[in-house]
Coordinates of C-alpha atoms in Angstrom, one line a residue:
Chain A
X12 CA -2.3 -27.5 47.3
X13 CA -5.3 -25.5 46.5
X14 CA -6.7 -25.7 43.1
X15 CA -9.6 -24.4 41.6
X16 CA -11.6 -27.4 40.0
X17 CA -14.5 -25.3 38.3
X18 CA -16.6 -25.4 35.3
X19 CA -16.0 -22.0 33.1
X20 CA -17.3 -18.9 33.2
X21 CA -20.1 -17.6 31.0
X22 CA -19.6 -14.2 29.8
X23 CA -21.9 -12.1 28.4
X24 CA -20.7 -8.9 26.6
X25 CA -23.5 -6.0 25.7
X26 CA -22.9 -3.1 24.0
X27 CA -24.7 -0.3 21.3
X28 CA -23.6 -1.3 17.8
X29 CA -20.6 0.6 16.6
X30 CA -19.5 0.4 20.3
X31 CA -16.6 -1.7 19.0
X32 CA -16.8 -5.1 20.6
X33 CA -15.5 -7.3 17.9
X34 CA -12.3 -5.6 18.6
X35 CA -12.3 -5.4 22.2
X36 CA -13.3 -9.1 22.0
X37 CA -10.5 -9.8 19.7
X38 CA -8.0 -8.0 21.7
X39 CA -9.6 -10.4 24.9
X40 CA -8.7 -13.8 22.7
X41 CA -5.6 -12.7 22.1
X42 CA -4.2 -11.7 25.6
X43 CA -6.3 -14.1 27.2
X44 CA -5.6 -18.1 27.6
X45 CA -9.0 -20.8 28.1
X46 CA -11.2 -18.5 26.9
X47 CA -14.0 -19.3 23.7
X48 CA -15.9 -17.0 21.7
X49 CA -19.1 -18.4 21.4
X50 CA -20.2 -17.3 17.5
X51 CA -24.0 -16.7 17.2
X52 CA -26.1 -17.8 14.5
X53 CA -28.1 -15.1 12.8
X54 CA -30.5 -14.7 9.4
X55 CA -28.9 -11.3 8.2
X56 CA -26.7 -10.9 5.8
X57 CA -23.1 -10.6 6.5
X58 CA -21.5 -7.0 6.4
X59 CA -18.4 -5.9 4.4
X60 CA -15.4 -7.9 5.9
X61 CA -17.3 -10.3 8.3
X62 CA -17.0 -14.3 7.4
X63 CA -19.1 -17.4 7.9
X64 CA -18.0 -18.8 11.5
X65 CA -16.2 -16.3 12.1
X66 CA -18.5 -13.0 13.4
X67 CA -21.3 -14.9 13.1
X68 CA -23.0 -18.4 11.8
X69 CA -24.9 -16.9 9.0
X70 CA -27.8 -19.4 8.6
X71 CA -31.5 -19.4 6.5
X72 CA -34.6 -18.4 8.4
X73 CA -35.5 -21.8 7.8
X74 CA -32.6 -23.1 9.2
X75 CA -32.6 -20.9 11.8
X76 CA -36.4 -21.7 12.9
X77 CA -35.9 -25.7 12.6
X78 CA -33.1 -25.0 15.5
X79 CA -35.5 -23.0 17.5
X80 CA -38.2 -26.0 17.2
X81 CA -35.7 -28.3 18.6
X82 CA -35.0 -26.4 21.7
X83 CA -31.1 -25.7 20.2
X84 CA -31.1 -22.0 21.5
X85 CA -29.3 -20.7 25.0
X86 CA -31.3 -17.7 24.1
X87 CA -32.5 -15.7 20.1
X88 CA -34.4 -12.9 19.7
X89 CA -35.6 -11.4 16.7
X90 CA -34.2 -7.6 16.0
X91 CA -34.0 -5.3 13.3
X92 CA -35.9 -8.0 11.1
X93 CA -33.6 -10.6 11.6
X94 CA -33.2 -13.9 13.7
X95 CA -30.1 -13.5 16.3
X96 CA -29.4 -16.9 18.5
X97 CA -26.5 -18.5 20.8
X98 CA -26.4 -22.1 20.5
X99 CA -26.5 -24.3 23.5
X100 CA -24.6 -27.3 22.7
X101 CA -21.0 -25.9 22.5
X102 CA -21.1 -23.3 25.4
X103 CA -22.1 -26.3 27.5
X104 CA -19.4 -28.5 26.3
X105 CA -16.6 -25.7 27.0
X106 CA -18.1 -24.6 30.6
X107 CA -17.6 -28.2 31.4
X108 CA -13.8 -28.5 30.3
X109 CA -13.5 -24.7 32.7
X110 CA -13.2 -22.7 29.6
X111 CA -14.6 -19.2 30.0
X112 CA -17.3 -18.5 27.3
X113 CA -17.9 -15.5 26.2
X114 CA -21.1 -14.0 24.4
X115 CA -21.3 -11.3 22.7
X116 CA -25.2 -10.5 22.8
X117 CA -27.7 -7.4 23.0
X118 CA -29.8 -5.9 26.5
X119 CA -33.2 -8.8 25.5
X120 CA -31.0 -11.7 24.9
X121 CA -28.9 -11.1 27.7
X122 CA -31.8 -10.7 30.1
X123 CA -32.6 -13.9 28.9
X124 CA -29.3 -15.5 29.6
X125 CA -29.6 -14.1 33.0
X126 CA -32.5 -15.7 34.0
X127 CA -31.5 -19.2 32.6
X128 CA -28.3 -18.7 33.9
X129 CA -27.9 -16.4 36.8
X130 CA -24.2 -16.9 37.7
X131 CA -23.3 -15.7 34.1
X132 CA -21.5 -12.3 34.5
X133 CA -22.9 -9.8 32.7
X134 CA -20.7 -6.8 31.3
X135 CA -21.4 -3.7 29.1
X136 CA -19.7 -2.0 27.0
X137 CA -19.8 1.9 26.2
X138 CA -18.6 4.3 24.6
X139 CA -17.0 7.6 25.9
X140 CA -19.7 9.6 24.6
X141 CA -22.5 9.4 22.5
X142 CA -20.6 11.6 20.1
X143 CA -17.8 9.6 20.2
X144 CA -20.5 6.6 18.8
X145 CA -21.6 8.5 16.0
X146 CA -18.5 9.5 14.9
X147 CA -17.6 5.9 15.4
X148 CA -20.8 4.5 13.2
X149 CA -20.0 7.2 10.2
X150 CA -16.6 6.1 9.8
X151 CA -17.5 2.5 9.7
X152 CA -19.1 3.6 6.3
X153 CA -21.1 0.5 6.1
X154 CA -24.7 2.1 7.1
X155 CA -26.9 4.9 5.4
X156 CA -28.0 8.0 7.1
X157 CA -31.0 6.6 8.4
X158 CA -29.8 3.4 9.4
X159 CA -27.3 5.3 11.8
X160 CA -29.7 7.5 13.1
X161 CA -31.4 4.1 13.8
X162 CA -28.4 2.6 15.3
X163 CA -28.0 6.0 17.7
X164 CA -31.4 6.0 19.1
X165 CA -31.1 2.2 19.7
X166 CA -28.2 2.5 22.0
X167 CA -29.8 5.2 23.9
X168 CA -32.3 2.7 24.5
X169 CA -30.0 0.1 25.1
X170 CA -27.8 2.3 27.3
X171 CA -31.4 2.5 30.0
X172 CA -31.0 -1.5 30.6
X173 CA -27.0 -1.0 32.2
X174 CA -28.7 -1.7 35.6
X175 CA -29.4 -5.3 34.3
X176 CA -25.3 -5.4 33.5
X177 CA -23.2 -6.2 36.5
X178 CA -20.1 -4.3 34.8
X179 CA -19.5 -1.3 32.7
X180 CA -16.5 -0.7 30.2
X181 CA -15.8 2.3 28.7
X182 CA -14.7 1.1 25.5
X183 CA -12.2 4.4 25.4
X184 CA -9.0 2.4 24.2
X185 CA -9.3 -0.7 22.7
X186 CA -6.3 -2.4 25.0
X187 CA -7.4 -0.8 28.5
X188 CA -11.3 -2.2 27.7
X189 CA -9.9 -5.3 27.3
X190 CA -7.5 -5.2 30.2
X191 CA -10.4 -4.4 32.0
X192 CA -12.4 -7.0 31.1
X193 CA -9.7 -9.4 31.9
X194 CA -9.4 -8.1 35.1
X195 CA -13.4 -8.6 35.6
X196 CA -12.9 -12.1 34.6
X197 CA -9.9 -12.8 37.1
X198 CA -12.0 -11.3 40.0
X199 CA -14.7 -13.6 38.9
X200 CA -12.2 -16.6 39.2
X201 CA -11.6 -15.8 42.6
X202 CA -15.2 -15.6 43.7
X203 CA -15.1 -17.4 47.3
X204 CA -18.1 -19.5 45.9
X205 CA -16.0 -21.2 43.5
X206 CA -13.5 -22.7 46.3
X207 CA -16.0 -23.7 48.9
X208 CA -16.7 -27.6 47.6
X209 CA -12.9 -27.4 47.8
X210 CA -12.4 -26.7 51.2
X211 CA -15.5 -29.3 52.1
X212 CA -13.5 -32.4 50.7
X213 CA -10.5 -31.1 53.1
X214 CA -13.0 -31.4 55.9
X215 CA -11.8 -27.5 57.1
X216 CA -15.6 -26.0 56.5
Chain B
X22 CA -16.8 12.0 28.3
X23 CA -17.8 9.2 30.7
X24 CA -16.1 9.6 34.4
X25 CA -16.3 7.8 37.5
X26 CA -17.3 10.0 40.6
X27 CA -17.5 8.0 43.3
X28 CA -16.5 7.3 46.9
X29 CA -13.7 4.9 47.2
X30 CA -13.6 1.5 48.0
X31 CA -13.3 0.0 51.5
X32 CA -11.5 -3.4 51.0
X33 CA -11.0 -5.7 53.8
X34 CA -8.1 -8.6 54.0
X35 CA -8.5 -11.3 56.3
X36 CA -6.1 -14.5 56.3
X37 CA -4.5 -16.6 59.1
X38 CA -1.8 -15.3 60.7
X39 CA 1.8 -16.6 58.4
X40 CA 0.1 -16.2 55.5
X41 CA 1.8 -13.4 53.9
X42 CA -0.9 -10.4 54.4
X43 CA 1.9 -7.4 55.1
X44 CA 3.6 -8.8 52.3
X45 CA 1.0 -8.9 49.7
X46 CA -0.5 -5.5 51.0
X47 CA 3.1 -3.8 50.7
X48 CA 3.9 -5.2 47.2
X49 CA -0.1 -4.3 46.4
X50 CA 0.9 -0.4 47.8
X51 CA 3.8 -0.3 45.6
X52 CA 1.6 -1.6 42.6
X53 CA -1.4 0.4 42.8
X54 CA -1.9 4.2 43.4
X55 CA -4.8 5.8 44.8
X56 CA -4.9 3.5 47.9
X57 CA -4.6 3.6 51.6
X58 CA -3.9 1.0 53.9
X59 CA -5.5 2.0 57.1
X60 CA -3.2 1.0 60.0
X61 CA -4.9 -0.6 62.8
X62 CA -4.6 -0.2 66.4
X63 CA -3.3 -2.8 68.7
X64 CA -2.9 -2.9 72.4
X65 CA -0.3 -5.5 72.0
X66 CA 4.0 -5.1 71.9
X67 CA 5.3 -4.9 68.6
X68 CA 7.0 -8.1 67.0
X69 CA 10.8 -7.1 66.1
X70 CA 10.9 -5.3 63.2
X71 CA 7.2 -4.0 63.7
X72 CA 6.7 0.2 63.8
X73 CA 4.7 2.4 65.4
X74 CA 2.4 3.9 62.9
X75 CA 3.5 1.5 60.1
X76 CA 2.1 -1.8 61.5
X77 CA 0.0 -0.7 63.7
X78 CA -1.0 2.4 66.0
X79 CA 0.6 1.0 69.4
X80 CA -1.6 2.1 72.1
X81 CA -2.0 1.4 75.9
X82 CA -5.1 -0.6 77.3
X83 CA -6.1 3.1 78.6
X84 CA -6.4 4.8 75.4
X85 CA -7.8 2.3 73.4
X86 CA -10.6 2.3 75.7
X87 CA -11.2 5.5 75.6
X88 CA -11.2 5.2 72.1
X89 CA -14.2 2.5 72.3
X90 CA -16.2 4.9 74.7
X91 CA -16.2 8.1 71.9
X92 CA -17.3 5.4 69.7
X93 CA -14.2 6.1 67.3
X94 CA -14.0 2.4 66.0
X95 CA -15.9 1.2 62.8
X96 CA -15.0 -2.3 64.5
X97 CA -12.8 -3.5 67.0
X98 CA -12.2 -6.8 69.2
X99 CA -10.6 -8.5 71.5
X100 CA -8.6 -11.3 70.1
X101 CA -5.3 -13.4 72.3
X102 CA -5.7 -10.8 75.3
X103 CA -5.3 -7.7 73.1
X104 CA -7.7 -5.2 71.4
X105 CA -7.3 -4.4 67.9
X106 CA -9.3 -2.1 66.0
X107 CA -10.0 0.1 63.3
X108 CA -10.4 4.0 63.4
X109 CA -13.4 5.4 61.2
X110 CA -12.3 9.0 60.7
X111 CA -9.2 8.4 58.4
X112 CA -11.3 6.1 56.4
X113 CA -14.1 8.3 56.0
X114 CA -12.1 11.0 54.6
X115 CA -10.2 8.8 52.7
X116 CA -13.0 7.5 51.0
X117 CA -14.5 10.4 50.3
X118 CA -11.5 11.9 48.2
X119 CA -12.0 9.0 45.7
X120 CA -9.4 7.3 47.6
X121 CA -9.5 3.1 47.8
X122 CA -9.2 2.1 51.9
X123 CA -7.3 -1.5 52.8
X124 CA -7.9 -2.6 55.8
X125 CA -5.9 -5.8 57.5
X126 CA -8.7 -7.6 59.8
X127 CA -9.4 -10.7 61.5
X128 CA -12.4 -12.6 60.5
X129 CA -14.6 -11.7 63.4
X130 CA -13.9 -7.8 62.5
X131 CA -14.3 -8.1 59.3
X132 CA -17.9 -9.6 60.2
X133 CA -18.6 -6.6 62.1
X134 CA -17.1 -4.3 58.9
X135 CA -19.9 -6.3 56.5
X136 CA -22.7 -5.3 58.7
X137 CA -21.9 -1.7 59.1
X138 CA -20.9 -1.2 55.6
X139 CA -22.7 -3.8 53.4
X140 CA -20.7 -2.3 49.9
X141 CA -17.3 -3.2 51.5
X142 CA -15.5 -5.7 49.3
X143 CA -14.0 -8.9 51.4
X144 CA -11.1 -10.1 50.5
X145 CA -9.8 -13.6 52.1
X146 CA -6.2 -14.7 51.9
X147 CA -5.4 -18.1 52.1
X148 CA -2.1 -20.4 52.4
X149 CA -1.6 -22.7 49.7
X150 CA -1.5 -25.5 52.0
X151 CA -1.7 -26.2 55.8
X152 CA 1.9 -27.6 55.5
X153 CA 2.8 -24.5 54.1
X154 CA 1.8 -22.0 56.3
X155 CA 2.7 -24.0 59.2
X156 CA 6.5 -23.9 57.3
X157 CA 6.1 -19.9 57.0
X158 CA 5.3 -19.7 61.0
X159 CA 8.3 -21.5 61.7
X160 CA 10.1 -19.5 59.9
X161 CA 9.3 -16.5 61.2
X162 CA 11.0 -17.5 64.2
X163 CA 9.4 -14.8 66.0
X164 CA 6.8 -17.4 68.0
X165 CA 7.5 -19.9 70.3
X166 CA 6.1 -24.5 69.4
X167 CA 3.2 -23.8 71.0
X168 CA 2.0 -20.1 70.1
X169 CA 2.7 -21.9 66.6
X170 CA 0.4 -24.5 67.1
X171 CA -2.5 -21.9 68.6
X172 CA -2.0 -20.2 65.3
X173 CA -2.5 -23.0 63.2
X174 CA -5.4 -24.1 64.9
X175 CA -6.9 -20.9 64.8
X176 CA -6.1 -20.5 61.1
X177 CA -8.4 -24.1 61.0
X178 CA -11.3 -22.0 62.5
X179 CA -10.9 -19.3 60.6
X180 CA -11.1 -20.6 57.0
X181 CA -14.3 -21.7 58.3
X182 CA -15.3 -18.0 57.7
X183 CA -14.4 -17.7 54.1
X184 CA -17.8 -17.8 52.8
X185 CA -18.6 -14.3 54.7
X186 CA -15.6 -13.4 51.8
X187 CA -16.5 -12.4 48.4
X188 CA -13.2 -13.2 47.0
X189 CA -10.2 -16.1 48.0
X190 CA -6.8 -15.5 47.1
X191 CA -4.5 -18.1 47.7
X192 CA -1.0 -16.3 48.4
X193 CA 1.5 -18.7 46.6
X194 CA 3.8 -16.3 45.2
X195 CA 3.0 -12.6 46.5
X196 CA 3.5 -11.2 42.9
X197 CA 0.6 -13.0 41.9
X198 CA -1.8 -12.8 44.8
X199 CA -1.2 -9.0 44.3
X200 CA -2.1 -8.9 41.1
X201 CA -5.2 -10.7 41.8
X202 CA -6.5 -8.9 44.4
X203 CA -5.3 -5.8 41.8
X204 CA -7.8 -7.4 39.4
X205 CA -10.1 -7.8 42.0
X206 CA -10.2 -3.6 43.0
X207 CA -10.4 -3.0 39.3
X208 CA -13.3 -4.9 38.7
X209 CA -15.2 -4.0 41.3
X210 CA -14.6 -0.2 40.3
X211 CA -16.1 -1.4 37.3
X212 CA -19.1 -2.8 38.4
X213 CA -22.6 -0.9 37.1
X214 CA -23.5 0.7 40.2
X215 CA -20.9 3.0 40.2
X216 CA -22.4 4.3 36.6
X217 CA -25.9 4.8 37.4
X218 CA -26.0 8.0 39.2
X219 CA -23.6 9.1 36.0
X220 CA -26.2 8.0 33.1
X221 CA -29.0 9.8 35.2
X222 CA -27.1 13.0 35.1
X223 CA -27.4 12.8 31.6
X224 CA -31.0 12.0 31.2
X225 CA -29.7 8.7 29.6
X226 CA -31.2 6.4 32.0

C-alpha cells in the first residue's frame, strides 16, 4: 500500500492588511485536519480584540532582540516601527511530525522564507478590488485616516511582489478563499516529489 | 473586480493500464464543469463495451497515417502494434474558450506533450499496490494470463516515469482520486502566473 511518509508542508500566507487573513486562516483551521498556525512574535501593541498567543506573541523589543542574537528567527523584519518574527523551533518540530505549517507573513519576510526554504509554498491573498480593501480597512474602525491611507498605499506596493507568490486568492468569500487554499495544499500533497523515496525502497524506480 | 482570463488548462493522465483512469476521468467529468476530455485516436478494435467517439476515435491504419503526414497530432505513438494519438485542433479551440482539456496518455506521449507544451500539468495515476492492480486486470476479464502479465510488467516500467509527473494520485477509491486531481486543477488555476497579465492591466504591477 502506498503511503505518503513526508515531513509537513510549510505555508506561507501573504496578503495587504485588511485583506482578511485571520479569517480565512481561521476558516482553514477549522475545515482543515494536521494543520498549525504558526503565531509570530511581534513588538507592537495588540489591536482591539487580538490576544497574547493567540494573533500574535506580543513580546518587548528587548525580548524580541535577545531572540534575534541567538539565531531564534525563521525569518523578522522590522515594519511600520515595529519588530515582526516567526520562530524556528516549533515550525521545525511540527514539519517533522508531517504537520502542515502555516505562516501568515508579509512580501520581505516571505522572500526571506523562500530563500531559506525554497520548497515552502508561497500563497497570496487579495482582495477583489482595491475598493473593496478600503471599504474593508474603514469598517475595521481600528485605524485613523491617515494610517489607512498608509495601509492602502502599502498593499499597492505589496500587491507588485505577487510574482514572488506561487498562488493567488481572491479573498472574495471568506469559505471559497479557504476552500481554495485547501485545495492548494492537497495539490501540494500530491507533488510527485514527495512519493519518489517511496517508490525507491520498493525497488520500481 | 479581479477575473481570471486565461487559456485553459491542458491536463494529462497517465497510469498503467487497470488502474482505473476511465473511471476516475468519468466520475471527474460528472464533478467538474468547464472540462473536456479529449478522446484519443486508436488504430486498435475496441474492448466490449468500448464506443466509437467515447473511448476513442476508432480509425484504420490508413487514416491515422494520414493523419501523422498533415501533422494533425500534438503527439502520437506506437505502443502493442497500434497507433494512438492525440488530435491538436479540438484542443486548441478548447483551450482557447477558457475551457480545461484532459487528456488520457501513455507515459511515452505524455513525454512528447511536456516538450511541446511545457505549461501542461502531468498528472500520474497510480494503483495502490501491485497486488492490486494485478486483481483489477483479472477482473476485467477482458485479457487473456499472459496479455495480463505484459501489462503488469509494463505498468513496472512505466512507474519508472513518474518523476516526468508533477502530481501522483494513487486511485484507491475513485471518489477520492477525483477529488484530488479536482484539487489539483483548482490549484493550479490559482497559481500567480495566471494573475500577472491581470495586475499589469491595471497599472498595479
Amino acid at each position: 500500500m502506498i503511503q505518503k511518509k513526508r515531513r509537513g508542508q510549510l505555508i506561507v500566507l501573504s496578503g495587504p492588511s485588511g485583506v482578511g487573513k485571520s479569517t480565512v486562516i481561521a476558516e482553514l483551521l477549522h475545515e482543515r485536519e494536521n494543520t498549525f498556525f504558526s503565531v509570530s512574535y511581534t513588538t507592537r501593541k495588540p489591536r482591539v480584540g487580538e490576544a497574547d498567543g493567540i494573533n500574535y506573541n506580543f513580546v518587548s523589543e528587548e525580548t524580541f532582540e535577545g531572540m534575534i542574537a541567538r539565531g531564534e528567527f525563521l525569518e523578522y523584519a522590522r515594519y511600520v516601527d515595529h519588530y515582526y518574527g516567526t520562530s524556528l523551533k516549533v515550525i521545525n518540530e511540527k514539519l517533522e511530525e508531517g504537520v502542515d505549517v502555516l505562516l501568515d507573513i508579509e512580501v520581505q519576510g516571505a522572500a526571506k522564507v523562500r530563500e531559506k526554504c525554497p520548497e515552502a509554498v508561497l500563497i497570496f491573498i487579495m482582495p477583489p478590488s482595491f475598493e473593496e480593501l478600503s471599504r474593508r480597512l474603514h469598517g475595521r474602525n481600528t485605524d485613523a485616516e491617515a494610517a489607512i491611507e498608509g495601509r492602502l498605499e502599502k498593499a499597492r506596493v505589496e500587491c507588485r511582489e505577487i510574482s514572488n507568490y506561487d498562488y493567488l486568492v481572491v479573498n472574495d468569500k471568506v469559505s471559497a478563499a479557504a476552500a481554495e487554499i485547501t485545495a492548494i495544499l492537497t495539490a501540494e500533497s500530491c507533488r510527485t516529489k514527495y512519493y519518489l523515496d517511496f517508490w525507491k525502497e520498493f525497488d520500481v524506480l
